[in-house]
Short mmCIF file of C-alpha atoms in Angstrom, two decimals:
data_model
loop_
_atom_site.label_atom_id
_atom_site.label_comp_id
_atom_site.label_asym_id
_atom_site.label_seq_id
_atom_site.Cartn_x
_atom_site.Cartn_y
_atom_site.Cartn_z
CA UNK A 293 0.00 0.00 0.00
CA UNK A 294 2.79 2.10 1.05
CA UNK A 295 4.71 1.49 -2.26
CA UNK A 296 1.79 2.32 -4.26
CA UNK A 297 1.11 5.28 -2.63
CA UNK A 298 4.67 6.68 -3.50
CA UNK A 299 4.43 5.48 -7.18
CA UNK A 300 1.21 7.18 -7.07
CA UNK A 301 2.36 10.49 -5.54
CA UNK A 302 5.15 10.35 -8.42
CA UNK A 303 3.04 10.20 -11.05
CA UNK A 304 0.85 12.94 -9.87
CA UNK A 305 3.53 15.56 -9.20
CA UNK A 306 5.08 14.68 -12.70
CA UNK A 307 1.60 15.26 -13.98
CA UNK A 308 0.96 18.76 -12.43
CA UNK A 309 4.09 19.66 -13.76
CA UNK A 310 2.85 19.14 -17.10
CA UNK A 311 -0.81 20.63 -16.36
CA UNK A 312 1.77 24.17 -16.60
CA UNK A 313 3.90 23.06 -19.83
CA UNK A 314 1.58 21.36 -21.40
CA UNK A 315 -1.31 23.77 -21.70
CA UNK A 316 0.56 26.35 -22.87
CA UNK A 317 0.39 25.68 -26.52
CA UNK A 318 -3.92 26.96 -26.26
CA UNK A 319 -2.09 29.80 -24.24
CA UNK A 320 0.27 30.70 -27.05
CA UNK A 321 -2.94 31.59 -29.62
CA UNK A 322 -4.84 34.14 -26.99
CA UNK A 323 -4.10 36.98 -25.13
CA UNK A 324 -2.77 36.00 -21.43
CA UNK A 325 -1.87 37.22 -18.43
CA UNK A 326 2.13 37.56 -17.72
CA UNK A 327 2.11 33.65 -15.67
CA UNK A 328 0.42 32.24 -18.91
CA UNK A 329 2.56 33.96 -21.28
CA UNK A 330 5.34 33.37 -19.72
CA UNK A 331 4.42 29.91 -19.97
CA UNK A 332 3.74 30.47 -24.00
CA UNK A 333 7.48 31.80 -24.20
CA UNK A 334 8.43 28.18 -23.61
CA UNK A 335 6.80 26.71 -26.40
CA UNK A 336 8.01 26.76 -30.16
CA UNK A 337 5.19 28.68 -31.30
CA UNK A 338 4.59 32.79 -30.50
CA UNK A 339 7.32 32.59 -27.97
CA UNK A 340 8.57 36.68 -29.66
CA UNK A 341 5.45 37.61 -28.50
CA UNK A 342 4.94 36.29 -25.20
CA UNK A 343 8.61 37.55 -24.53
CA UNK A 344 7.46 40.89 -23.99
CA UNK A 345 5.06 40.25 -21.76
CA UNK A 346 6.45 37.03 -19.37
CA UNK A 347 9.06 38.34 -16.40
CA UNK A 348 12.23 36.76 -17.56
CA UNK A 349 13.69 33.03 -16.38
CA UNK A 350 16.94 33.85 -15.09
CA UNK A 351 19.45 31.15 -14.70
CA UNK A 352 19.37 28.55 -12.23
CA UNK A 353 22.93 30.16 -10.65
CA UNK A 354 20.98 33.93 -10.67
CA UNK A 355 17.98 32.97 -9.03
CA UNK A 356 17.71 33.51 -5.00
CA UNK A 357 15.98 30.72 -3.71
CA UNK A 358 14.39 31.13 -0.19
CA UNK A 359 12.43 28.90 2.59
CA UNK A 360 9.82 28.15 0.01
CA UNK A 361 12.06 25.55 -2.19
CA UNK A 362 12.44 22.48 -1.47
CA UNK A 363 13.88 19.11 -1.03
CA UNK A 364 11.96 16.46 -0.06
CA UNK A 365 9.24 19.53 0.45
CA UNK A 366 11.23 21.62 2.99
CA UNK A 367 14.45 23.26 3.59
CA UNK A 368 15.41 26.67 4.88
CA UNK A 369 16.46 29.81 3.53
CA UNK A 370 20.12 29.60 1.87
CA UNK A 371 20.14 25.80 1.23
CA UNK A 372 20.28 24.07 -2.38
CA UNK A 373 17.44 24.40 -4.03
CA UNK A 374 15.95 20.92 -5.15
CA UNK A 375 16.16 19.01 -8.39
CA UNK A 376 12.99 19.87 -9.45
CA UNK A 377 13.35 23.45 -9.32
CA UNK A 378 16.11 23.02 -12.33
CA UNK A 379 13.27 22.67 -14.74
CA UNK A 380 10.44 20.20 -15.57
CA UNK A 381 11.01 17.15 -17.20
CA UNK A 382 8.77 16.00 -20.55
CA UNK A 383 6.14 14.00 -18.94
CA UNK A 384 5.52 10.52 -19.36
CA UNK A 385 2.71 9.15 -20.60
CA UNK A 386 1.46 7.01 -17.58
CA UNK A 387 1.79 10.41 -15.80
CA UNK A 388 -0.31 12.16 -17.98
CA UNK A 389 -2.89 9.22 -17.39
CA UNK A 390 -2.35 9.61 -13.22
CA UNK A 391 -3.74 13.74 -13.91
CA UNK A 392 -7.36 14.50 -13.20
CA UNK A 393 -9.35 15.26 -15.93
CA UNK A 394 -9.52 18.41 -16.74
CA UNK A 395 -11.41 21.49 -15.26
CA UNK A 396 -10.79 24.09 -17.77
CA UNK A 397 -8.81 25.74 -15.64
CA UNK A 398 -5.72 28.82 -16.65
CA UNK A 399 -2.02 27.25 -17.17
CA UNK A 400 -0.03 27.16 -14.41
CA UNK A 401 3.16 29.94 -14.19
CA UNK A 402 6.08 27.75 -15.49
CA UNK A 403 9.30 28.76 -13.57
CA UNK A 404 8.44 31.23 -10.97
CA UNK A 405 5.51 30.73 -8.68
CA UNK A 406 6.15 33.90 -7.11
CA UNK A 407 8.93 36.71 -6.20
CA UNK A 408 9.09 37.51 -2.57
CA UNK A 409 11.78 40.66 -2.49
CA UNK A 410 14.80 39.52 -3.82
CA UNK A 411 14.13 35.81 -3.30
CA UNK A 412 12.08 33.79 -5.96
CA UNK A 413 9.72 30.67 -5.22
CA UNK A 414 10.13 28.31 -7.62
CA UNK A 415 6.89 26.63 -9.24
CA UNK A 416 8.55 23.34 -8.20
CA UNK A 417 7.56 24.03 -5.01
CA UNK A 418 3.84 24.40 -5.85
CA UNK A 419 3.84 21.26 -7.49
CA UNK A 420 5.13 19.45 -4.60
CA UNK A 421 2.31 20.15 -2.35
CA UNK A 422 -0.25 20.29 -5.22
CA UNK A 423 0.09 16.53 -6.21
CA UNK A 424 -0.45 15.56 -2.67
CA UNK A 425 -4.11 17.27 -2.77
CA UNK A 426 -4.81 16.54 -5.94
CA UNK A 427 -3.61 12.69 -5.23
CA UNK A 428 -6.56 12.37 -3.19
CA UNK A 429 -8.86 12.89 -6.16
CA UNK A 430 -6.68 10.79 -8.47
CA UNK A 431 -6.54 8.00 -5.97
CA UNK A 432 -10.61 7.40 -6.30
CA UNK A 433 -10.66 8.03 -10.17
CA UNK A 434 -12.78 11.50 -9.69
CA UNK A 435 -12.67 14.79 -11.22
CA UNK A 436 -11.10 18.00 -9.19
CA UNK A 437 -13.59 20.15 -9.36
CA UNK A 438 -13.06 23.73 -10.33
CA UNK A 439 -13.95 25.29 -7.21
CA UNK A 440 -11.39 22.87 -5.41
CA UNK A 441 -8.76 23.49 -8.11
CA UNK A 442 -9.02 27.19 -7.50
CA UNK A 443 -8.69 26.70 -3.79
CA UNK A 444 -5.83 24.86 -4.24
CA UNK A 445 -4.10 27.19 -6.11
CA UNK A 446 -4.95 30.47 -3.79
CA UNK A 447 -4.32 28.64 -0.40
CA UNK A 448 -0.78 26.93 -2.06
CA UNK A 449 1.02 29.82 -3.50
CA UNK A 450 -0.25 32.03 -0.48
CA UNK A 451 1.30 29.54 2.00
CA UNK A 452 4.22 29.16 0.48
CA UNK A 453 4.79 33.17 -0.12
CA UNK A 454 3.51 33.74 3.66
CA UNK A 455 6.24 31.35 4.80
CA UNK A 456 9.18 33.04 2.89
CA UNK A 457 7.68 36.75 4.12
CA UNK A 458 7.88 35.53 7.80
CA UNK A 459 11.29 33.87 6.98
CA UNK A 460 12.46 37.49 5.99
CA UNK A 461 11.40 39.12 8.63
CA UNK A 462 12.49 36.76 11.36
CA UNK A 463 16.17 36.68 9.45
CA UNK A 464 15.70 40.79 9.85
CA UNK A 465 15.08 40.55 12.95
CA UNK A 466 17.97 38.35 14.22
CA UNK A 467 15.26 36.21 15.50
CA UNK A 468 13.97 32.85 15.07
CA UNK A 469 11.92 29.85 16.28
CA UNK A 470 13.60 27.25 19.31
CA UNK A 471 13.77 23.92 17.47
CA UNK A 472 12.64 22.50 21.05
CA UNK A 473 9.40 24.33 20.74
CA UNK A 474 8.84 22.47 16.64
CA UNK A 475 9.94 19.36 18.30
CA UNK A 476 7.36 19.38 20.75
CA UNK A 477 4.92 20.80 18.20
CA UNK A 478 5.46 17.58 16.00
CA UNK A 479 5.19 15.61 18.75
CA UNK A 480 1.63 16.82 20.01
CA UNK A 481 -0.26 17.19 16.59
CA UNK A 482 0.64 12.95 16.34
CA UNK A 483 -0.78 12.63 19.59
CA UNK A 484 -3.62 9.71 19.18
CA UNK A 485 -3.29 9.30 16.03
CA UNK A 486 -2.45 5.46 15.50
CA UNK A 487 -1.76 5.82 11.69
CA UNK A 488 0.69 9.11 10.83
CA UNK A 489 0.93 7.47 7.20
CA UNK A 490 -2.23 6.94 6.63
CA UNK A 491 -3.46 10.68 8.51
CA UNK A 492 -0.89 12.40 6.32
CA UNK A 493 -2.58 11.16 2.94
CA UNK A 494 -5.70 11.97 3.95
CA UNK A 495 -5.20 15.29 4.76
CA UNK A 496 -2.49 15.65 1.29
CA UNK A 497 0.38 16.27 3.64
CA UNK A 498 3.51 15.17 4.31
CA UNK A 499 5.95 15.51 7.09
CA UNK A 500 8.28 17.95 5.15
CA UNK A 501 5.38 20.13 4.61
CA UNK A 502 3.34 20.07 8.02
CA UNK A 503 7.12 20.94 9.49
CA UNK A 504 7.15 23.99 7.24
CA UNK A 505 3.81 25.30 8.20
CA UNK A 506 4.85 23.96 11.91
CA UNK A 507 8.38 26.77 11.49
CA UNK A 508 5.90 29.09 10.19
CA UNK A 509 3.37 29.27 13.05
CA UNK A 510 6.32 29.41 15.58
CA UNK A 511 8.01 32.49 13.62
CA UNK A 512 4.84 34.04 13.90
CA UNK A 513 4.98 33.61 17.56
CA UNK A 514 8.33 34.89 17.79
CA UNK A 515 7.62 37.89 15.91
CA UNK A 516 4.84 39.18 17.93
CA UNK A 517 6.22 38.30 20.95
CA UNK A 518 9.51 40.45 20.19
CA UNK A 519 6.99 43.35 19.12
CA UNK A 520 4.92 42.90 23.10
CA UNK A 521 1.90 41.99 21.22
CA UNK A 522 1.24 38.61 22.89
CA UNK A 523 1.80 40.08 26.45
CA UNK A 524 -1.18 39.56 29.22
CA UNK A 525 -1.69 42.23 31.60
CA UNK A 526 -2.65 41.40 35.27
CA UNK A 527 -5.83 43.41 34.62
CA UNK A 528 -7.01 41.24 31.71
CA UNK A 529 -6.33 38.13 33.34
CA UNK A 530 -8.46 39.50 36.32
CA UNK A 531 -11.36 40.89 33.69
CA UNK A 532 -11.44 37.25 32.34
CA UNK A 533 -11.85 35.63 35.56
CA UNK A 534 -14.07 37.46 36.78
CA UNK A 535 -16.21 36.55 33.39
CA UNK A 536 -15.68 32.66 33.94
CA UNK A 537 -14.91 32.07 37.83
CA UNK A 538 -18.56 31.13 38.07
CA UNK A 539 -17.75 28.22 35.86
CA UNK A 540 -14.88 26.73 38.14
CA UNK A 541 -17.56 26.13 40.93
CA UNK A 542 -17.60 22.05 42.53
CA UNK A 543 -19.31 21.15 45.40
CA UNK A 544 -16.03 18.98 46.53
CA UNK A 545 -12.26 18.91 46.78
CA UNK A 546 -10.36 19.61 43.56
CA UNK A 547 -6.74 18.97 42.50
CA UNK A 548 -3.98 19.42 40.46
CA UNK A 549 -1.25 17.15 39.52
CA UNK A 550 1.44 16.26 36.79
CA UNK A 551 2.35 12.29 36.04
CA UNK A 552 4.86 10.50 34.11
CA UNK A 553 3.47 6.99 32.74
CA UNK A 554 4.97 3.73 32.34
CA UNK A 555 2.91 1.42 30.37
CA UNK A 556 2.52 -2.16 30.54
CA UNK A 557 3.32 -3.73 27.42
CA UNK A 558 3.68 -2.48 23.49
CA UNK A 559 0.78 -0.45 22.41
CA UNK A 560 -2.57 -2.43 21.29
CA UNK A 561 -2.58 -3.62 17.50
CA UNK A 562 -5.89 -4.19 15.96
CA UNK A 563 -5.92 -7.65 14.86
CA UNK A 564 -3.42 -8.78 17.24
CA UNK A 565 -3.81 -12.02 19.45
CA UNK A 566 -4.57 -11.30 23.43
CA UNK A 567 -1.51 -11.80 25.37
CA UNK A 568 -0.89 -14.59 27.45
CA UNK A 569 -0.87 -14.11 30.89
CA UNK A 570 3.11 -15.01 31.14
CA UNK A 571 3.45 -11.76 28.41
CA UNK A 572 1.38 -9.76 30.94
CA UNK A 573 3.27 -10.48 34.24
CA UNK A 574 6.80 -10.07 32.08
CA UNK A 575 5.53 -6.73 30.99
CA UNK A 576 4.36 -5.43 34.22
CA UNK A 577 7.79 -6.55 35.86
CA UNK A 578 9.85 -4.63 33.29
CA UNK A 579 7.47 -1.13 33.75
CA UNK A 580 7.45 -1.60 37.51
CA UNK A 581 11.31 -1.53 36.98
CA UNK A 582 11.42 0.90 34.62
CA UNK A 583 8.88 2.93 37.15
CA UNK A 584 11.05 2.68 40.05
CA UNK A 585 14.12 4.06 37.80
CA UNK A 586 12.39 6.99 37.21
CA UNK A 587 11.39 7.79 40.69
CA UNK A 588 14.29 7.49 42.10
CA UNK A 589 15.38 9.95 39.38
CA UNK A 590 13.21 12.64 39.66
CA UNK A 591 12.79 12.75 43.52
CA UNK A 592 17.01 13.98 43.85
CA UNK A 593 17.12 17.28 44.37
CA UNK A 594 17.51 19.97 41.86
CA UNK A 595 15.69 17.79 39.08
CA UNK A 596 12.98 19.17 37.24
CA UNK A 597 9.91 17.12 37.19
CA UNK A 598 8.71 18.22 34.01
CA UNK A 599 11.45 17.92 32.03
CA UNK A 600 11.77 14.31 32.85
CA UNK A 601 8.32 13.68 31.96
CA UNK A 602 8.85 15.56 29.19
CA UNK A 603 11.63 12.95 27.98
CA UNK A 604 10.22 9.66 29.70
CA UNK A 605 6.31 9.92 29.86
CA UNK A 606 4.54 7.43 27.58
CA UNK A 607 1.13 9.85 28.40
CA UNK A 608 -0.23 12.17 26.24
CA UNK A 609 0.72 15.11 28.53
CA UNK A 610 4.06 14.24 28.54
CA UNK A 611 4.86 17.80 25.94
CA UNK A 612 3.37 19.65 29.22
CA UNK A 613 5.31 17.98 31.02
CA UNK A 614 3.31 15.77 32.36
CA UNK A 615 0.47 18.54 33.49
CA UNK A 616 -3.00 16.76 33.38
CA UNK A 617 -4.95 20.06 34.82
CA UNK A 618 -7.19 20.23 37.52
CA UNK A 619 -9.70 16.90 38.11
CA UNK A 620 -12.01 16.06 41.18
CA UNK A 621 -11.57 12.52 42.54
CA UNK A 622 -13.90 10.83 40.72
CA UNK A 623 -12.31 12.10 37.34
CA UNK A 624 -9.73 9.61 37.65
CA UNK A 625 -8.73 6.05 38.18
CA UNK A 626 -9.82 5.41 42.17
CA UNK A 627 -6.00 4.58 42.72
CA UNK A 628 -4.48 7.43 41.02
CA UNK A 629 -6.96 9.42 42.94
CA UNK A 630 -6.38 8.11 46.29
CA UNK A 631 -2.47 9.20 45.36
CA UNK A 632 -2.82 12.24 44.26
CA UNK A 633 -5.66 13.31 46.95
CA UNK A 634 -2.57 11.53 49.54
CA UNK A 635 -0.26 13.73 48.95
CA UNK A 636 0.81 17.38 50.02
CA UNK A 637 1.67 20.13 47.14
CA UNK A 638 4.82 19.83 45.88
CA UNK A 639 5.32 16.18 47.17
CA UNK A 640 5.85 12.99 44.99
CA UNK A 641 4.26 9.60 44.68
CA UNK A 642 5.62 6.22 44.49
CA UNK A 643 5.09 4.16 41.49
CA UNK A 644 1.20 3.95 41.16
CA UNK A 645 0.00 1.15 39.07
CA UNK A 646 -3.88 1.50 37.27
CA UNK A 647 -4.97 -0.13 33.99
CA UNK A 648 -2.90 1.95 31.49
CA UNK A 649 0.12 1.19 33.71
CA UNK A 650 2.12 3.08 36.39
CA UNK A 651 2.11 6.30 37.31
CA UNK A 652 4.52 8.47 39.17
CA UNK A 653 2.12 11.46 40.27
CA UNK A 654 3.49 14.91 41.50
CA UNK A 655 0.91 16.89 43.20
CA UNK A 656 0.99 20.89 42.30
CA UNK A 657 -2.56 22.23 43.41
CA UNK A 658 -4.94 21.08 45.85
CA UNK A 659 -8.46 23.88 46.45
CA UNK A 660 -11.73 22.86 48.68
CA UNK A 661 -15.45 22.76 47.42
CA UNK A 662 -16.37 26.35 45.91
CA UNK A 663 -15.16 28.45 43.24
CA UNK A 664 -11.41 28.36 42.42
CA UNK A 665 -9.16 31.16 42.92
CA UNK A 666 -7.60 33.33 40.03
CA UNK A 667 -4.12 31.82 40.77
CA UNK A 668 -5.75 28.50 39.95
CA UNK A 669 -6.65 29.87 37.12
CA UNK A 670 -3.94 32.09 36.17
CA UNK A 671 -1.77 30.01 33.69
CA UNK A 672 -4.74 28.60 31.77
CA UNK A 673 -6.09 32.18 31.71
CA UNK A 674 -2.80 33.76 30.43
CA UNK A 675 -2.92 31.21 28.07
CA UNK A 676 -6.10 31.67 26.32
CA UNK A 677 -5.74 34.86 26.41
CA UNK A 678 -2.64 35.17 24.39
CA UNK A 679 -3.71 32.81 21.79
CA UNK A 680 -6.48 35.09 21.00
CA UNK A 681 -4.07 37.64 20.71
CA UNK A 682 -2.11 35.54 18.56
CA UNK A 683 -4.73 34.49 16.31
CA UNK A 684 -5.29 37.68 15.55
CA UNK A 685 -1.93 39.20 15.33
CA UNK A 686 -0.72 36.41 12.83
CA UNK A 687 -3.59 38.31 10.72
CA UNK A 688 -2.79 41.94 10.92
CA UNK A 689 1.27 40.22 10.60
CA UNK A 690 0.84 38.80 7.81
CA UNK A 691 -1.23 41.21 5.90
CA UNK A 692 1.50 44.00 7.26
CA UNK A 693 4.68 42.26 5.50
CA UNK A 694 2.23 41.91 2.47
CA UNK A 695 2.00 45.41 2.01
CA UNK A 696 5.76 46.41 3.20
CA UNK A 697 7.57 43.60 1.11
CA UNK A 698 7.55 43.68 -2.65
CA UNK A 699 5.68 40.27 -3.76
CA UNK A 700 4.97 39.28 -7.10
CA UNK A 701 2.25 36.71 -7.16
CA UNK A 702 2.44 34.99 -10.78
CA UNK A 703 -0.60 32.81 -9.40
CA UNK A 704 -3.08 35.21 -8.93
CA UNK A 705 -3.95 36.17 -12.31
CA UNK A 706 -4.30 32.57 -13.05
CA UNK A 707 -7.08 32.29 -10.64
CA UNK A 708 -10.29 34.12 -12.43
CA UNK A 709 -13.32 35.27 -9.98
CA UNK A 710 -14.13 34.73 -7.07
CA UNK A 711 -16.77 31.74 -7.16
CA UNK A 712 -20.20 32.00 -5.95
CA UNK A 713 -20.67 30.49 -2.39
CA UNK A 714 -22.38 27.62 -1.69
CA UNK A 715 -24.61 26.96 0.75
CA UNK A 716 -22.94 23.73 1.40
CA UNK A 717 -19.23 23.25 -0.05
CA UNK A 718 -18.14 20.15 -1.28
CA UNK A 719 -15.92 17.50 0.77
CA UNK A 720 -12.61 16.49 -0.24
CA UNK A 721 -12.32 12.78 -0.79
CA UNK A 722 -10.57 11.54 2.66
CA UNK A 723 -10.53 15.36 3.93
CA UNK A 724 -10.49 15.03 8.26
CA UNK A 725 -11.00 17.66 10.18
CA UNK A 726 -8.61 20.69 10.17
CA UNK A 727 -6.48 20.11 13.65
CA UNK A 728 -4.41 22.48 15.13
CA UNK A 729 -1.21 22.11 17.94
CA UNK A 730 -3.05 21.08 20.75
CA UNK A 731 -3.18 23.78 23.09
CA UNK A 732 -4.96 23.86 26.19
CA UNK A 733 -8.38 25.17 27.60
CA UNK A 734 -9.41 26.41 30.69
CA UNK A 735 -12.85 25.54 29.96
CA UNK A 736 -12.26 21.39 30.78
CA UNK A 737 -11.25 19.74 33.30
CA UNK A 738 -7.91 17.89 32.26
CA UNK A 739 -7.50 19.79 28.74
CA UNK A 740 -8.61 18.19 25.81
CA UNK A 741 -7.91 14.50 26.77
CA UNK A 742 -10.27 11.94 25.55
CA UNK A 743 -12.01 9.16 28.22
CA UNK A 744 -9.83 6.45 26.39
CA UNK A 745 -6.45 8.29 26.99
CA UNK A 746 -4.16 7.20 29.54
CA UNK A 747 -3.95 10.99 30.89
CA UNK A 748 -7.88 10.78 31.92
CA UNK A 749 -6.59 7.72 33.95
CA UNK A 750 -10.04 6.28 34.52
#
């Protein structure tokens, strides 16, 4: 399946390349805008014409390529640009066969997808992440429809020009993203999802290009942070409690606690035999070993609890460092609760064992029946808080560096009208559901962790 999925994903990209050569010859016999006629000045026919009118194709060894070319669909600003950026190859015919049928739809710029300052985006680029989405289509033997097609091509070439614009500015700057921070990114957008290879199709990804829209949310971050315009004040956080506090009201003991798990046993296959009850007490030995390791690591003094759970938690809370939020006793497992409830703030558990294995529980919070207190509160607070604010400053960023950074969009012309809206818009074969890093909420109880996760610990 895997194999065929790469063969398939070749064929595709070969294909889009040629949806840009080989329309061009239609192109050549009517008047087009510069991306199509620079595409006519590659074919044998009117190319004196379409001269004039097409921004020239430097050389290969003139062109400044940025963050948007790639190799193996990512790299950063200053490396090699890939081997498909050299130039498109004639395509074959069993690639031609693997392209949708058409939708009528402009040629493609050939070259140049778009000229970001001094640095150019090559159109190899766009093709990269284009056969992935169109793949989908191709894979089920269906049509792209227009309005899809169109989509594509807006929400590509503005992706891939945002990215290089926030490269820019964060190399202006003398700023940039902590890989520790993608690394942890990465590592919380796969959390519960049993299939990555399978996810990634579906959505016309891969992991070269989630990591480059990954380093472009995080130089976003950076950005506004350097410019104060993620910073809380104490009178907003106190504003927003007093909107909510209402909602943090229990009529019994609440608590707040940080774990680092140790299953028992590989993860569950489907398909896969039970395991014999010898496999089950062998596995149980080796994580209360394991367990006991850890304990006896993070109880010496000066270690940071969260950074070990951050490097030896099997839980889903392990990129928080092990924070599972605030919970009441009967939100969890009746042993983990009789732990945590045990202990004092600030103090440790032994090795706890429950179903999804054991636990070693620090406690950091502990409030009676009634509502909580802001400083309960305060870090889940802060933190909505500045996401709003960063939601909307990666807006008003983005559309700032637009209009103070010279960007020539060879796309756009190629687009036509806006369509008429739907009432209803058409899925994409395989689409999921858009997901985003992960962050947390102050509105649940543990965060955004499902009943089957091992962080609910029920």
């Amino acid at each position: 399946m895997l194999h065929r999925a790469l063969v398939l994903r070749s064929l595709v990209l070969r294909a889009s390349l040629a949806l840009s050569l080989g329309l061009v010859g239609s192109a050549c016999d009517s008047s087009a805008d510069p991306p199509a006629a620079g595409a006519a000045a590659g074919a044998a026919a009117g190319a004196a014409g379409a001269e004039a009118d097409a921004p020239a194709e430097p050389s290969a060894s003139a062109k400044t390529k940025g963050v948007a070319g790639l190799v193996d669909g990512y790299r950063e600003p200053g490396a090699a640009p890939s081997a498909d950026s050299a130039g498109a190859e004639e395509p074959a015919p069993e690639a031609l066969a693997a392209l949708p049928p058409s939708t009528g739809g402009a040629p493609l710029p050939v070259g140049t997808l778009a000229k970001v300052g001094a640095v150019e985006i090559p159109m190899s680029a766009f093709h990269e992440i284009y056969a992935l989405k169109v793949g989908k289509y191709v894979e089920r033997g269906r049509e792209v429809p227009p309005s899809a097609e169109r989509r594509y091509r807006k929400s590509i070439s503005e992706r891939l020009i945002d990215q290089e614009l926030l490269a820019q500015e964060a190399k202006r700057r003398g700023i940039d993203y902590d890989p520790a921070r993608l690394a942890e990114l990465e590592a919380t957008r796969r959390r519960g999802i049993r299939d990555w290879a399978k996810h990634l199709a579906r959505r016309g990804e891969t992991d070269a290009s989630l990591r480059a829209m990954s380093v472009a949310e995080l130089r976003e971050e950076v950005i506004l942070d350097s410019l104060g315009l993620l910073a809380v004040s104490r009178a907003e956080l106190e504003a927003d409690y007093d909107a909510i506090k209402e909602n943090w009201r229990a009529d019994e003991p609440r608590a707040r606690a940080s774990h680092i798990l140790v299953p028992i046993g590989p993860p569950p296959s489907p398909g896969a035999p039970s395991p014999s009850a010898a496999d089950e007490a062998k596995w149980a030995a080796e994580a209360e070993v394991s367990a006991k390791e850890i304990h006896a690591e993070v109880i010496l003094p000066g270690v940071d609890f969260a950074e070990v759970a951050r490097r030896r938690s099997s839980g889903p809370s392990a990129s928080d460092g092990g924070d599972i939020g605030i919970f009441t006793r009967d939100r969890m497992a009746e042993e983990f609760s009789d732990a945590a409830f045990g202990l004092k703030v600030g103090e440790i558990s032994a090795p706890v064992k429950t179903k999804f294995g054991f636990h070693i529980i620090k406690l950091t919070g502990r409030w009676p029946a009634g509502v909580l207190p802001i400083d309960a509160l305060e870090d889940q607070i802060r933190h909505r808080l500045r996401q709003r604010k960063l939601h909307a400053g990666r807006r008003d960023l983005r559309e700032r560096l637009r209009r103070e950074t010279t960007v020539v969009d060879f796309m756009a012309p190629t687009l036509g009208p806006e369509p008429v809206r739907r009432a209803r818009m058409e899925p994409e074969p395989g689409e999921a559901a858009a997901y985003g890093a992960g962050s947390g909420s102050a509105s649940g109880i543990t965060s955004g962790i499902t009943e089957d996760e091992p962080d609910r610990v029920r």
